[in-house]
C-alpha cells in the first residue's frame, strides 16, 4: 500500500498546460525520487499535491482524497514541505523560524539540533544572513520539528558545496528511516545513495518508473531521460 | 523659538493621527495584499462611536467605544466582504471603495451631512507650557496615543505567536500556510487591530478637530496612504518615521509658506521617495 497515490494529475498555469495526466505512487517507507530535466514540472507536481498549485485529477494521501484541500490542513495532517528555494523567513531569527513551525508542545528540538548543531549555535542570527547550506538546514529542521507522515523535499542540495551536500544527504538518510520522503533531486550521487523508487517526468508526463538503482545502472537510459550520464 | 516648538508639537500631533491610520493600512496591505479604501471609514465609525458614547459614559469611555467600534466593524468587513474575494484584487478594491462611499452616506443619513461638534472635555482644549512655548493639550494627547499604539504594536509583533505569524506572512504568506498555519485567521486579526487604531484616531481626531463629520476619515486616508507608501508596506516603524516626516513637513510649510502648500509638499515628498527608491533599485 502506498502512502501517496497521484492519478491523472493535470495542472494549468497562466493558460499553459504544465502537467498532463501524471500518475505515480510513493512507497510507504524510504525515499521515492522524482527526476527529470529542468522545467519538466517536478516542483509543480509537489505544489499541486500540497494545494499550492491548482490541480485536476486525484491525489490520495493515507487513503483520503486531498486534491483541492487547503494547504495548511494538509500540512497539519502530516504532509511536510521543504520548498525548492528554501523559503526561510529572512527577517526572522533562526529560533523564530523554528518556533513558527511548532505545532505541539513537544516539538522535536533534540532531533533537529542533533542533526544540525549549527542551528542551535545560530539561534539568534537572522535567517537572511545564513549561508545557503545553513538555510537549507533550517528549512529541513523546520519540518522535522513536527510529526510527519510524508515529506515533500524539493532539490535540497541545489547550489550547495560538496561537503554540505553530504551533510544534507546524511540528514535525509536518517530521516528516511522513520518518515517516507518524496524527493526531487538532480544530484545523481545523492539519488544513488538515498532512493528506492524513481519516477521520471518528461514534458509534464511520467516517462519512466522503476527502481532508482535500475535506472542509474543503465547509462543510456539515464542519459536519454535526464540528459546526463549516470557515472559522472 | 517658541513658534518652532509649537509647530513641531502640532505637526507631530498630525503625524500621530496619520500614524494611527497608516499602521493598520500598512499591516493589512503587507500581510493580506488588500488595498483597503474603506480604512478611513473605520476612523469615521470610531469618531461617531466616541461622539455618541462620550456624553453617556465620559470621555475615556467614549475613546474605548471608538476603539471597540473600529475594531469590530473592521473585523466584520474582513469576514463578510473581503474574505470571499481573496486573490481577486480588482474586486476587493471595488468593494472597499464602494463601502467607503456607502459608509459616508450612512453617516449622513444617520446624523447629518454637516460636521457635529465633538463633546471634548475642557482640559483637552487648553494649552500648556512646553519648552518655552504654549502648546495645545489635544496635540500632546494624540502624540501620547500614537506612541502607546506604536509600542503596543511593536511588542505584539515581537513577542506573540500571532505577531510572529504576521511578520512571517508579510515576507512570504504561502510559506506560512506550508508550515500548517491558517494565515487567514491572522488576516481578521490584523483588520481588527488596524480598525482599533483607526477608531482611536477617530476619537482623538474628534478632540483634535473639535468636530466629527461623515467625510472625516476619507480625507485623512489620502495622507495615510502617502505615509504607508513612503514608510514601506507592512513596516510599522517605517510608517512611524514617514508619519513624522509628513506631519512636520506639512505643518512647517503651511506656516512659513502659504496655507495648502504643505499638502503639495507631502505629495512631492512621496514622489521623491518613489523616484530615488527606483533609482536605488536600478543601480
Ligand atoms: N506560475 C506559472 N505560470 C506559467 N508557467 C509556469 C508557472 N510556474 C511554472 N511554470 C512553468 O512550468 C514548467 C514546470 O516548472 P517547474 O518549476 O515545475 O519545473 P521543475 O521540473 O521543478 O524545474 P527545475 O528542475 O528547474 O526546478 C516550467 O516550464 C515553468 O516555466
Ligand atoms: Mg523545480
Short mmCIF file of C-alpha atoms and ligand atoms in Angstrom, two decimals:
data_model
loop_
_atom_site.label_atom_id
_atom_site.label_comp_id
_atom_site.label_asym_id
_atom_site.label_seq_id
_atom_site.Cartn_x
_atom_site.Cartn_y
_atom_site.Cartn_z
CA UNK A 1 0.00 0.00 0.00
CA UNK A 2 1.48 3.34 -0.97
CA UNK A 3 1.33 6.42 1.26
CA UNK A 4 0.53 8.76 -1.65
CA UNK A 5 -1.16 7.96 -4.94
CA UNK A 6 -1.20 10.52 -7.73
CA UNK A 7 -3.65 9.72 -10.52
CA UNK A 8 -4.09 11.59 -13.79
CA UNK A 9 -2.89 14.89 -12.33
CA UNK A 10 -3.26 17.88 -14.63
CA UNK A 11 -2.09 21.40 -13.90
CA UNK A 12 -2.69 24.51 -15.99
CA UNK A 13 -0.79 27.70 -15.05
CA UNK A 14 -1.37 31.02 -16.80
CA UNK A 15 -3.14 29.19 -19.62
CA UNK A 16 -0.25 26.77 -20.15
CA UNK A 17 -0.69 23.05 -19.60
CA UNK A 18 2.19 22.20 -17.26
CA UNK A 19 1.26 18.66 -16.16
CA UNK A 20 -0.72 16.27 -18.35
CA UNK A 21 -2.03 13.16 -16.65
CA UNK A 22 0.76 12.48 -14.17
CA UNK A 23 0.27 9.22 -12.22
CA UNK A 24 2.64 7.59 -9.74
CA UNK A 25 2.82 6.07 -6.26
CA UNK A 26 5.00 6.94 -3.31
CA UNK A 27 6.19 3.97 -1.23
CA UNK A 28 5.22 3.98 2.48
CA UNK A 29 8.86 3.75 3.52
CA UNK A 30 12.15 5.11 2.28
CA UNK A 31 12.84 7.66 -0.44
CA UNK A 32 10.96 7.90 -3.72
CA UNK A 33 12.81 10.21 -6.06
CA UNK A 34 11.14 12.43 -8.67
CA UNK A 35 13.53 13.11 -11.53
CA UNK A 36 13.50 14.98 -14.83
CA UNK A 37 15.23 17.74 -16.73
CA UNK A 38 14.84 21.38 -15.79
CA UNK A 39 11.33 22.71 -16.27
CA UNK A 40 9.52 19.37 -16.74
CA UNK A 41 7.19 20.05 -13.82
CA UNK A 42 8.74 18.45 -10.73
CA UNK A 43 8.17 21.47 -8.49
CA UNK A 44 4.69 21.93 -9.95
CA UNK A 45 3.87 18.32 -9.06
CA UNK A 46 4.82 18.86 -5.41
CA UNK A 47 2.96 22.17 -5.29
CA UNK A 48 -0.19 20.63 -6.77
CA UNK A 49 -0.09 17.80 -4.20
CA UNK A 50 0.06 20.44 -1.45
CA UNK A 51 -2.69 22.59 -2.90
CA UNK A 52 -0.29 25.42 -3.73
CA UNK A 53 -0.92 24.97 -7.45
CA UNK A 54 -4.38 24.24 -8.91
CA UNK A 55 -4.59 20.55 -9.84
CA UNK A 56 -7.24 18.40 -11.54
CA UNK A 57 -7.23 14.63 -11.12
CA UNK A 58 -6.85 12.75 -7.88
CA UNK A 59 -4.27 12.66 -5.11
CA UNK A 60 -4.79 10.16 -2.30
CA UNK A 61 -2.80 10.61 0.91
CA UNK A 62 -3.12 7.87 3.53
CA UNK A 63 -6.40 6.73 1.98
CA UNK A 64 -8.05 10.21 1.76
CA UNK A 65 -8.54 12.26 -1.37
CA UNK A 66 -6.69 15.52 -0.71
CA UNK A 67 -6.78 17.38 -4.01
CA UNK A 68 -8.38 20.80 -3.50
CA UNK A 69 -7.97 20.73 0.28
CA UNK A 70 -6.38 23.79 1.86
CA UNK A 71 -2.62 23.67 2.26
CA UNK A 72 -2.43 24.30 5.99
CA UNK A 73 -4.85 21.44 6.68
CA UNK A 74 -2.77 19.01 4.65
CA UNK A 75 0.38 20.06 6.44
CA UNK A 76 -1.38 19.57 9.78
CA UNK A 77 -2.29 16.07 8.60
CA UNK A 78 1.41 15.29 8.33
CA UNK A 79 2.48 16.39 4.87
CA UNK A 80 5.76 18.27 5.44
CA UNK A 81 7.16 20.55 2.72
CA UNK A 82 10.71 21.75 2.11
CA UNK A 83 10.47 24.04 -0.92
CA UNK A 84 12.99 24.39 -3.72
CA UNK A 85 14.34 27.80 -2.81
CA UNK A 86 14.26 27.06 0.94
CA UNK A 87 11.94 29.97 1.72
CA UNK A 88 13.28 30.63 5.20
CA UNK A 89 11.91 33.87 6.62
CA UNK A 90 14.86 36.17 6.10
CA UNK A 91 13.77 38.85 8.56
CA UNK A 92 13.16 36.35 11.37
CA UNK A 93 15.85 34.77 13.51
CA UNK A 94 16.68 31.08 13.28
CA UNK A 95 14.87 30.49 16.57
CA UNK A 96 11.80 32.37 15.32
CA UNK A 97 11.76 30.39 12.08
CA UNK A 98 11.71 27.20 14.12
CA UNK A 99 9.16 28.50 16.62
CA UNK A 100 6.82 29.37 13.77
CA UNK A 101 6.83 25.71 12.68
CA UNK A 102 5.96 24.36 16.14
CA UNK A 103 2.54 22.76 16.27
CA UNK A 104 2.53 20.94 19.58
CA UNK A 105 4.28 21.46 22.90
CA UNK A 106 6.67 18.55 22.41
CA UNK A 107 8.48 19.69 19.29
CA UNK A 108 11.48 17.57 18.31
CA UNK A 109 14.17 20.16 19.04
CA UNK A 110 16.62 17.47 20.25
CA UNK A 111 16.43 15.69 16.89
CA UNK A 112 16.78 18.90 14.89
CA UNK A 113 19.74 20.20 16.91
CA UNK A 114 21.38 16.78 16.82
CA UNK A 115 21.12 16.68 13.01
CA UNK A 116 22.07 20.35 12.60
CA UNK A 117 24.03 21.62 15.63
CA UNK A 118 24.72 24.79 13.65
CA UNK A 119 21.09 25.84 14.11
CA UNK A 120 21.45 25.83 17.88
CA UNK A 121 24.61 27.93 17.76
CA UNK A 122 22.99 30.45 15.45
CA UNK A 123 19.58 30.62 17.16
CA UNK A 124 19.55 34.41 17.37
CA UNK A 125 21.02 35.08 13.92
CA UNK A 126 18.70 36.46 11.24
CA UNK A 127 17.90 33.67 8.77
CA UNK A 128 18.57 36.01 5.84
CA UNK A 129 22.23 36.19 6.81
CA UNK A 130 22.74 32.40 6.92
CA UNK A 131 24.73 30.68 4.18
CA UNK A 132 22.84 28.65 1.60
CA UNK A 133 23.70 25.40 3.35
CA UNK A 134 22.61 26.73 6.74
CA UNK A 135 19.34 27.98 5.22
CA UNK A 136 18.73 24.51 3.83
CA UNK A 137 19.34 23.00 7.26
CA UNK A 138 16.86 25.48 8.72
CA UNK A 139 14.27 24.63 6.07
CA UNK A 140 14.71 20.92 6.86
CA UNK A 141 14.83 21.50 10.61
CA UNK A 142 11.57 23.42 10.39
CA UNK A 143 9.60 20.41 9.11
CA UNK A 144 11.40 17.91 11.32
CA UNK A 145 10.17 19.69 14.48
CA UNK A 146 6.74 18.15 13.96
CA UNK A 147 5.45 14.64 13.31
CA UNK A 148 5.08 14.00 9.60
CA UNK A 149 3.73 11.05 7.65
CA UNK A 150 5.30 12.09 4.36
CA UNK A 151 7.90 14.71 3.46
CA UNK A 152 7.96 16.51 0.13
CA UNK A 153 11.52 17.78 -0.35
CA UNK A 154 12.42 19.83 -3.45
CA UNK A 155 16.09 19.90 -4.53
CA UNK A 156 17.64 20.17 -1.07
CA UNK A 157 21.22 20.05 -2.37
CA UNK A 158 20.84 22.64 -5.12
CA UNK A 159 23.73 25.10 -5.17
CA UNK A 160 25.50 23.65 -2.13
CA UNK A 161 29.20 22.84 -1.70
CA UNK A 162 30.09 19.10 -1.85
CA UNK A 163 30.70 18.84 1.89
CA UNK A 164 27.32 20.40 2.67
CA UNK A 165 25.63 18.15 0.08
CA UNK A 166 26.96 15.16 2.04
CA UNK A 167 25.69 16.63 5.31
CA UNK A 168 22.22 17.20 3.91
CA UNK A 169 22.16 13.71 2.36
CA UNK A 170 23.23 12.22 5.72
CA UNK A 171 20.38 14.01 7.43
CA UNK A 172 17.85 12.88 4.82
CA UNK A 173 19.08 9.29 5.11
CA UNK A 174 18.49 9.37 8.85
CA UNK A 175 15.07 10.99 8.50
CA UNK A 176 14.01 8.47 5.83
CA UNK A 177 14.37 5.64 8.33
CA UNK A 178 11.33 7.00 10.14
CA UNK A 179 9.36 9.01 7.54
CA UNK A 180 8.83 8.33 3.84
CA UNK A 181 10.14 11.07 1.53
CA UNK A 182 9.17 12.17 -1.97
CA UNK A 183 12.40 13.81 -3.07
CA UNK A 184 13.17 15.95 -6.10
CA UNK A 185 16.92 15.74 -6.64
CA UNK A 186 19.26 16.41 -9.56
CA UNK A 187 22.43 15.19 -7.88
CA UNK A 188 22.65 11.58 -9.03
CA UNK A 189 25.17 10.61 -6.36
CA UNK A 190 22.62 11.64 -3.76
CA UNK A 191 19.89 9.80 -5.66
CA UNK A 192 22.01 6.64 -5.78
CA UNK A 193 22.64 6.81 -2.06
CA UNK A 194 19.08 7.52 -0.91
CA UNK A 195 16.48 6.46 -3.40
CA UNK A 196 14.47 3.26 -3.61
CA UNK A 197 11.89 4.03 -6.28
CA UNK A 198 12.28 6.55 -9.08
CA UNK A 199 9.69 8.44 -11.11
CA UNK A 200 10.97 10.32 -14.16
CA UNK A 201 8.99 13.19 -15.65
CA UNK A 202 9.41 14.48 -19.19
CA UNK A 203 7.39 17.37 -20.60
CA UNK A 204 4.66 17.21 -17.98
CA UNK A 205 4.19 13.44 -18.14
CA UNK A 206 5.64 10.38 -16.44
CA UNK A 207 8.26 8.94 -18.78
CA UNK A 208 9.59 6.11 -16.62
CA UNK A 209 9.05 4.46 -13.24
CA UNK A 210 11.06 1.74 -11.55
CA UNK A 211 13.90 1.19 -9.12
CA UNK A 212 16.39 4.02 -8.82
CA UNK A 213 19.37 1.67 -8.97
CA UNK A 214 17.92 0.02 -12.08
CA UNK A 215 17.68 3.45 -13.74
CA UNK A 216 21.14 4.62 -12.73
CA UNK A 217 22.83 1.37 -13.73
CA UNK A 218 21.54 1.88 -17.27
CA UNK A 219 23.77 4.62 -18.60
CA UNK A 220 21.93 5.09 -21.89
CA UNK A 221 18.50 5.20 -20.25
CA UNK A 222 19.68 7.78 -17.73
CA UNK A 223 21.22 9.81 -20.50
CA UNK A 224 18.08 9.77 -22.64
CA UNK A 225 15.75 10.59 -19.72
CA UNK A 226 17.84 13.09 -17.82
CA UNK A 227 20.38 14.27 -20.38
CA UNK A 228 23.30 13.42 -18.10
CA UNK A 229 25.47 10.36 -17.70
CA UNK A 230 24.99 8.21 -14.62
CA UNK A 231 28.69 7.82 -13.86
CA UNK A 232 29.85 11.36 -13.59
CA UNK B 1 11.99 79.52 19.06
CA UNK B 2 8.61 79.10 20.75
CA UNK B 3 6.98 79.14 17.31
CA UNK B 4 9.21 76.29 16.18
CA UNK B 5 8.29 74.27 19.29
CA UNK B 6 4.61 75.00 18.73
CA UNK B 7 4.80 73.99 15.07
CA UNK B 8 6.76 70.85 15.97
CA UNK B 9 4.19 69.77 18.55
CA UNK B 10 1.18 70.49 16.35
CA UNK B 11 2.97 68.86 13.39
CA UNK B 12 3.70 65.78 15.47
CA UNK B 13 0.05 65.74 16.53
CA UNK B 14 -0.84 65.48 12.87
CA UNK B 15 1.86 62.83 12.44
CA UNK B 16 0.27 60.86 15.26
CA UNK B 17 -3.10 60.95 13.53
CA UNK B 18 -1.53 59.78 10.27
CA UNK B 19 0.36 57.01 12.02
CA UNK B 20 -2.77 55.69 13.75
CA UNK B 21 -4.44 55.32 10.36
CA UNK B 22 -1.39 54.23 8.39
CA UNK B 23 -0.25 51.47 10.76
CA UNK B 24 -3.37 49.38 10.14
CA UNK B 25 -3.41 50.15 6.44
CA UNK B 26 0.21 49.08 6.15
CA UNK B 27 -0.21 45.81 8.08
CA UNK B 28 -3.32 44.86 6.12
CA UNK B 29 -1.62 45.51 2.82
CA UNK B 30 1.67 43.90 3.85
CA UNK B 31 0.04 40.70 5.08
CA UNK B 32 -3.09 40.27 3.03
CA UNK B 33 -2.33 42.32 -0.13
CA UNK B 34 -5.57 44.18 0.41
CA UNK B 35 -5.59 47.84 -0.57
CA UNK B 36 -8.33 48.90 1.83
CA UNK B 37 -10.03 52.11 0.73
CA UNK B 38 -12.62 51.57 3.45
CA UNK B 39 -9.98 52.01 6.15
CA UNK B 40 -10.81 55.71 6.52
CA UNK B 41 -14.38 54.74 7.22
CA UNK B 42 -13.23 52.75 10.28
CA UNK B 43 -11.94 56.08 11.60
CA UNK B 44 -15.33 57.69 10.97
CA UNK B 45 -17.05 54.82 12.76
CA UNK B 46 -14.73 55.29 15.73
CA UNK B 47 -15.29 59.04 15.72
CA UNK B 48 -19.08 58.77 15.76
CA UNK B 49 -18.99 55.98 18.36
CA UNK B 50 -16.95 58.25 20.64
CA UNK B 51 -19.20 61.21 19.80
CA UNK B 52 -22.25 59.15 20.76
CA UNK B 53 -20.79 57.49 23.85
CA UNK B 54 -18.88 60.36 25.47
CA UNK B 55 -21.96 62.24 26.84
CA UNK B 56 -23.21 58.94 28.29
CA UNK B 57 -20.08 57.36 29.75
CA UNK B 58 -17.48 60.13 29.77
CA UNK B 59 -14.53 60.84 27.53
CA UNK B 60 -12.42 57.81 28.49
CA UNK B 61 -15.40 55.56 27.89
CA UNK B 62 -16.01 57.33 24.60
CA UNK B 63 -12.46 56.61 23.47
CA UNK B 64 -12.88 52.95 24.40
CA UNK B 65 -16.15 52.88 22.47
CA UNK B 66 -14.39 54.35 19.43
CA UNK B 67 -11.62 51.74 19.59
CA UNK B 68 -14.06 48.83 20.01
CA UNK B 69 -16.35 50.08 17.25
CA UNK B 70 -13.42 50.49 14.85
CA UNK B 71 -12.09 47.00 15.64
CA UNK B 72 -15.49 45.33 15.45
CA UNK B 73 -16.53 46.94 12.17
CA UNK B 74 -13.13 46.20 10.59
CA UNK B 75 -13.25 42.53 11.60
CA UNK B 76 -16.80 42.25 10.28
CA UNK B 77 -15.85 43.87 6.98
CA UNK B 78 -12.97 41.42 6.59
CA UNK B 79 -15.14 38.38 7.33
CA UNK B 80 -18.14 39.35 5.26
CA UNK B 81 -16.80 41.40 2.33
CA UNK B 82 -13.06 40.86 1.91
CA UNK B 83 -12.63 37.16 2.74
CA UNK B 84 -14.83 35.87 -0.10
CA UNK B 85 -12.73 37.92 -2.53
CA UNK B 86 -9.14 36.96 -1.59
CA UNK B 87 -6.85 36.84 -4.61
CA UNK B 88 -9.36 38.95 -6.60
CA UNK B 89 -7.59 42.26 -6.21
CA UNK B 90 -9.77 44.37 -8.50
CA UNK B 91 -12.98 43.11 -6.93
CA UNK B 92 -11.57 43.91 -3.49
CA UNK B 93 -10.63 47.44 -4.47
CA UNK B 94 -14.13 47.98 -5.88
CA UNK B 95 -15.76 46.60 -2.75
CA UNK B 96 -13.69 48.74 -0.39
CA UNK B 97 -14.21 51.89 -2.49
CA UNK B 98 -17.93 51.15 -2.60
CA UNK B 99 -18.01 50.58 1.14
CA UNK B 100 -16.25 53.85 1.86
CA UNK B 101 -18.78 55.74 -0.27
CA UNK B 102 -21.75 53.89 1.22
CA UNK B 103 -20.26 54.43 4.68
CA UNK B 104 -20.22 58.20 4.20
CA UNK B 105 -23.82 58.11 3.01
CA UNK B 106 -24.81 56.01 6.02
CA UNK B 107 -23.48 58.58 8.49
CA UNK B 108 -25.00 61.42 6.50
CA UNK B 109 -28.37 59.70 6.83
CA UNK B 110 -27.95 58.68 10.49
CA UNK B 111 -26.66 62.02 11.74
CA UNK B 112 -26.47 64.78 9.13
CA UNK B 113 -24.15 65.72 6.28
CA UNK B 114 -22.78 68.52 8.45
CA UNK B 115 -20.00 68.26 10.96
CA UNK B 116 -21.12 67.91 14.56
CA UNK B 117 -19.28 69.48 17.49
CA UNK B 118 -17.39 66.80 19.40
CA UNK B 119 -18.12 66.76 23.14
CA UNK B 120 -14.47 67.24 24.13
CA UNK B 121 -13.71 67.61 27.80
CA UNK B 122 -12.48 71.10 28.67
CA UNK B 123 -8.94 70.08 29.61
CA UNK B 124 -8.28 68.82 26.10
CA UNK B 125 -8.92 72.26 24.62
CA UNK B 126 -6.37 74.05 26.80
CA UNK B 127 -2.71 74.90 26.24
CA UNK B 128 0.21 74.07 28.49
CA UNK B 129 3.75 75.37 28.74
CA UNK B 130 6.25 73.12 26.98
CA UNK B 131 9.91 74.07 26.27
CA UNK B 132 9.06 77.74 26.45
CA UNK B 133 6.03 77.51 24.17
CA UNK B 134 2.30 77.29 24.80
CA UNK B 135 1.21 74.07 23.09
CA UNK B 136 -2.29 72.56 22.74
CA UNK B 137 -3.09 69.63 25.04
CA UNK B 138 -5.01 67.91 22.23
CA UNK B 139 -1.81 67.58 20.17
CA UNK B 140 0.01 66.06 23.14
CA UNK B 141 -2.94 63.71 23.63
CA UNK B 142 -2.69 62.48 20.04
CA UNK B 143 1.09 62.07 20.29
CA UNK B 144 0.73 60.08 23.51
CA UNK B 145 -1.94 57.88 21.89
CA UNK B 146 0.25 57.17 18.87
CA UNK B 147 3.32 56.40 21.00
CA UNK B 148 1.31 53.93 23.08
CA UNK B 149 -0.06 52.26 19.94
CA UNK B 150 3.40 52.12 18.35
CA UNK B 151 4.91 50.50 21.44
CA UNK B 152 2.00 48.07 21.77
CA UNK B 153 2.16 47.07 18.11
CA UNK B 154 5.92 46.51 18.18
CA UNK B 155 5.64 44.45 21.37
CA UNK B 156 2.78 42.44 19.88
CA UNK B 157 4.70 41.73 16.67
CA UNK B 158 7.88 40.90 18.54
CA UNK B 159 6.63 38.78 21.42
CA UNK B 160 3.42 36.99 20.48
CA UNK B 161 2.75 33.96 18.30
CA UNK B 162 0.32 35.91 16.11
CA UNK B 163 2.92 38.67 15.83
CA UNK B 164 5.39 36.07 14.58
CA UNK B 165 2.85 34.76 12.07
CA UNK B 166 2.16 38.29 10.84
CA UNK B 167 5.85 39.14 10.41
CA UNK B 168 6.44 35.87 8.56
CA UNK B 169 3.29 36.31 6.49
CA UNK B 170 4.33 39.79 5.36
CA UNK B 171 7.52 38.15 3.99
CA UNK B 172 6.02 35.02 2.43
CA UNK B 173 2.41 34.20 3.06
CA UNK B 174 2.41 30.96 1.08
CA UNK B 175 5.25 29.51 3.14
CA UNK B 176 3.34 30.28 6.34
CA UNK B 177 0.47 28.09 5.14
CA UNK B 178 3.02 25.45 4.11
CA UNK B 179 4.02 25.26 7.77
CA UNK B 180 0.47 24.28 8.67
CA UNK B 181 -0.77 27.70 9.78
CA UNK B 182 -4.15 29.11 8.77
CA UNK B 183 -2.89 32.52 7.77
CA UNK B 184 -6.40 33.86 7.13
CA UNK B 185 -7.12 33.90 10.85
CA UNK B 186 -4.27 36.39 11.12
CA UNK B 187 -5.92 38.50 8.38
CA UNK B 188 -9.03 39.01 10.52
CA UNK B 189 -6.86 39.87 13.49
CA UNK B 190 -4.83 42.40 11.51
CA UNK B 191 -8.03 44.04 10.25
CA UNK B 192 -9.30 44.26 13.82
CA UNK B 193 -6.03 45.77 15.07
CA UNK B 194 -5.98 48.28 12.21
CA UNK B 195 -9.63 49.09 12.87
CA UNK B 196 -8.90 49.65 16.56
CA UNK B 197 -6.07 52.07 15.78
CA UNK B 198 -8.28 53.87 13.26
CA UNK B 199 -11.08 54.00 15.82
CA UNK B 200 -8.69 55.58 18.30
CA UNK B 201 -7.68 58.06 15.60
CA UNK B 202 -11.37 58.82 15.14
CA UNK B 203 -11.96 59.52 18.83
CA UNK B 204 -8.78 61.56 19.32
CA UNK B 205 -9.29 63.23 15.94
CA UNK B 206 -12.72 64.34 17.17
CA UNK B 207 -10.96 66.13 20.01
CA UNK B 208 -8.28 67.48 17.68
CA UNK B 209 -10.65 68.93 15.07
CA UNK B 210 -13.30 69.59 17.76
CA UNK B 211 -15.84 68.01 15.43
CA UNK B 212 -16.86 64.81 13.66
CA UNK B 213 -18.11 64.60 10.10
CA UNK B 214 -19.13 61.78 7.74
CA UNK B 215 -16.24 62.53 5.38
CA UNK B 216 -13.55 63.00 8.05
CA UNK B 217 -11.97 59.58 7.59
CA UNK B 218 -11.84 59.66 3.82
CA UNK B 219 -9.92 62.95 3.67
CA UNK B 220 -7.31 61.75 6.19
CA UNK B 221 -6.94 58.43 4.36
CA UNK B 222 -5.14 60.12 1.47
CA UNK B 223 -2.29 61.26 3.71
CA UNK B 224 -2.23 57.88 5.42
CA UNK B 225 -1.72 56.24 2.02
CA UNK B 226 1.19 58.61 1.36
CA UNK B 227 2.68 57.65 4.72
CA UNK B 228 2.29 53.92 4.02
CA UNK B 229 3.95 54.13 0.63
CA UNK B 230 6.85 56.22 1.94
CA UNK B 231 7.29 54.01 5.01
CA UNK B 232 7.06 50.72 3.15
CA UNK B 233 4.12 48.34 3.04
CA UNK B 234 3.98 46.14 6.10
CA UNK B 235 6.52 48.10 8.16
CA UNK B 236 5.23 49.64 11.39
CA UNK B 237 8.44 51.52 12.19
CA UNK B 238 8.54 52.70 8.56
CA UNK B 239 5.02 54.07 8.94
CA UNK B 240 6.00 55.85 12.16
CA UNK B 241 9.05 57.53 10.62
CA UNK B 242 7.16 58.51 7.47
CA UNK B 243 4.25 59.87 9.51
CA UNK B 244 6.63 62.10 11.48
CA UNK B 245 8.22 63.36 8.25
CA UNK B 246 4.93 64.10 6.52
CA UNK B 247 3.25 65.72 9.54
CA UNK B 248 6.18 68.02 10.33
CA UNK B 249 6.75 68.94 6.68
CA UNK B 250 3.10 69.81 6.22
CA UNK B 251 2.87 71.92 9.35
CA UNK B 252 6.09 73.90 8.76
CA UNK B 253 5.43 74.55 5.08
CA UNK B 254 1.84 75.58 5.74
CA UNK B 255 3.09 78.11 8.29
CA UNK B 256 6.19 79.51 6.63
CA UNK B 257 4.97 79.07 3.06
CA UNK B 258 1.36 79.52 2.11
CA UNK B 259 -1.55 77.57 3.53
CA UNK B 260 -2.09 74.45 1.44
CA UNK B 261 1.49 74.33 0.21
CA UNK B 262 2.20 71.75 2.92
CA UNK B 263 -0.18 69.27 1.32
CA UNK B 264 1.54 69.72 -2.01
CA UNK B 265 4.89 69.13 -0.31
CA UNK B 266 3.64 65.86 1.17
CA UNK B 267 2.84 64.64 -2.33
CA UNK B 268 6.20 65.93 -3.58
CA UNK B 269 7.96 64.01 -0.79
CA UNK B 270 6.13 60.88 -1.92
CA UNK B 271 7.30 61.41 -5.50
CA UNK B 272 10.91 61.98 -4.41
CA UNK B 273 10.93 58.85 -2.26
CA UNK B 274 9.45 56.75 -5.07
CA UNK B 275 11.89 58.08 -7.66
CA UNK B 276 15.01 57.64 -5.51
CA UNK B 277 13.81 54.18 -4.50
CA UNK B 278 13.54 53.18 -8.14
CA UNK B 279 16.99 54.57 -8.92
CA UNK B 280 18.47 52.73 -5.94
CA UNK B 281 16.90 49.54 -7.24
CA UNK B 282 18.25 50.08 -10.75
CA UNK B 283 21.75 50.92 -9.52
N1 LIG C 1 3.05 30.38 -12.49
C1 LIG C 1 3.45 29.85 -13.67
N2 LIG C 1 2.92 30.29 -14.82
C2 LIG C 1 3.30 29.76 -16.00
N3 LIG C 1 4.20 28.80 -16.13
C3 LIG C 1 4.78 28.31 -15.03
C4 LIG C 1 4.43 28.82 -13.72
N4 LIG C 1 5.17 28.15 -12.81
C5 LIG C 1 5.91 27.28 -13.50
N5 LIG C 1 5.69 27.38 -14.82
C6 LIG C 1 6.31 26.58 -15.88
O1 LIG C 1 6.02 25.24 -15.62
C7 LIG C 1 7.08 24.42 -16.05
C8 LIG C 1 7.45 23.47 -14.95
O2 LIG C 1 8.02 24.21 -13.87
P1 LIG C 1 8.59 23.51 -12.58
O3 LIG C 1 9.10 24.56 -11.70
O4 LIG C 1 7.55 22.60 -12.05
O5 LIG C 1 9.78 22.64 -13.20
P2 LIG C 1 10.89 21.81 -12.45
O6 LIG C 1 10.83 20.45 -13.04
O7 LIG C 1 10.76 21.93 -10.99
O8 LIG C 1 12.21 22.55 -12.95
P3 LIG C 1 13.62 22.77 -12.20
O9 LIG C 1 14.37 21.48 -12.32
O10 LIG C 1 14.29 23.83 -12.99
O11 LIG C 1 13.33 23.15 -10.80
C9 LIG C 1 8.21 25.35 -16.48
O12 LIG C 1 8.22 25.40 -17.88
C10 LIG C 1 7.81 26.67 -15.88
O13 LIG C 1 8.26 27.72 -16.69
MG1 LIG C 2 11.86 22.75 -9.54
#
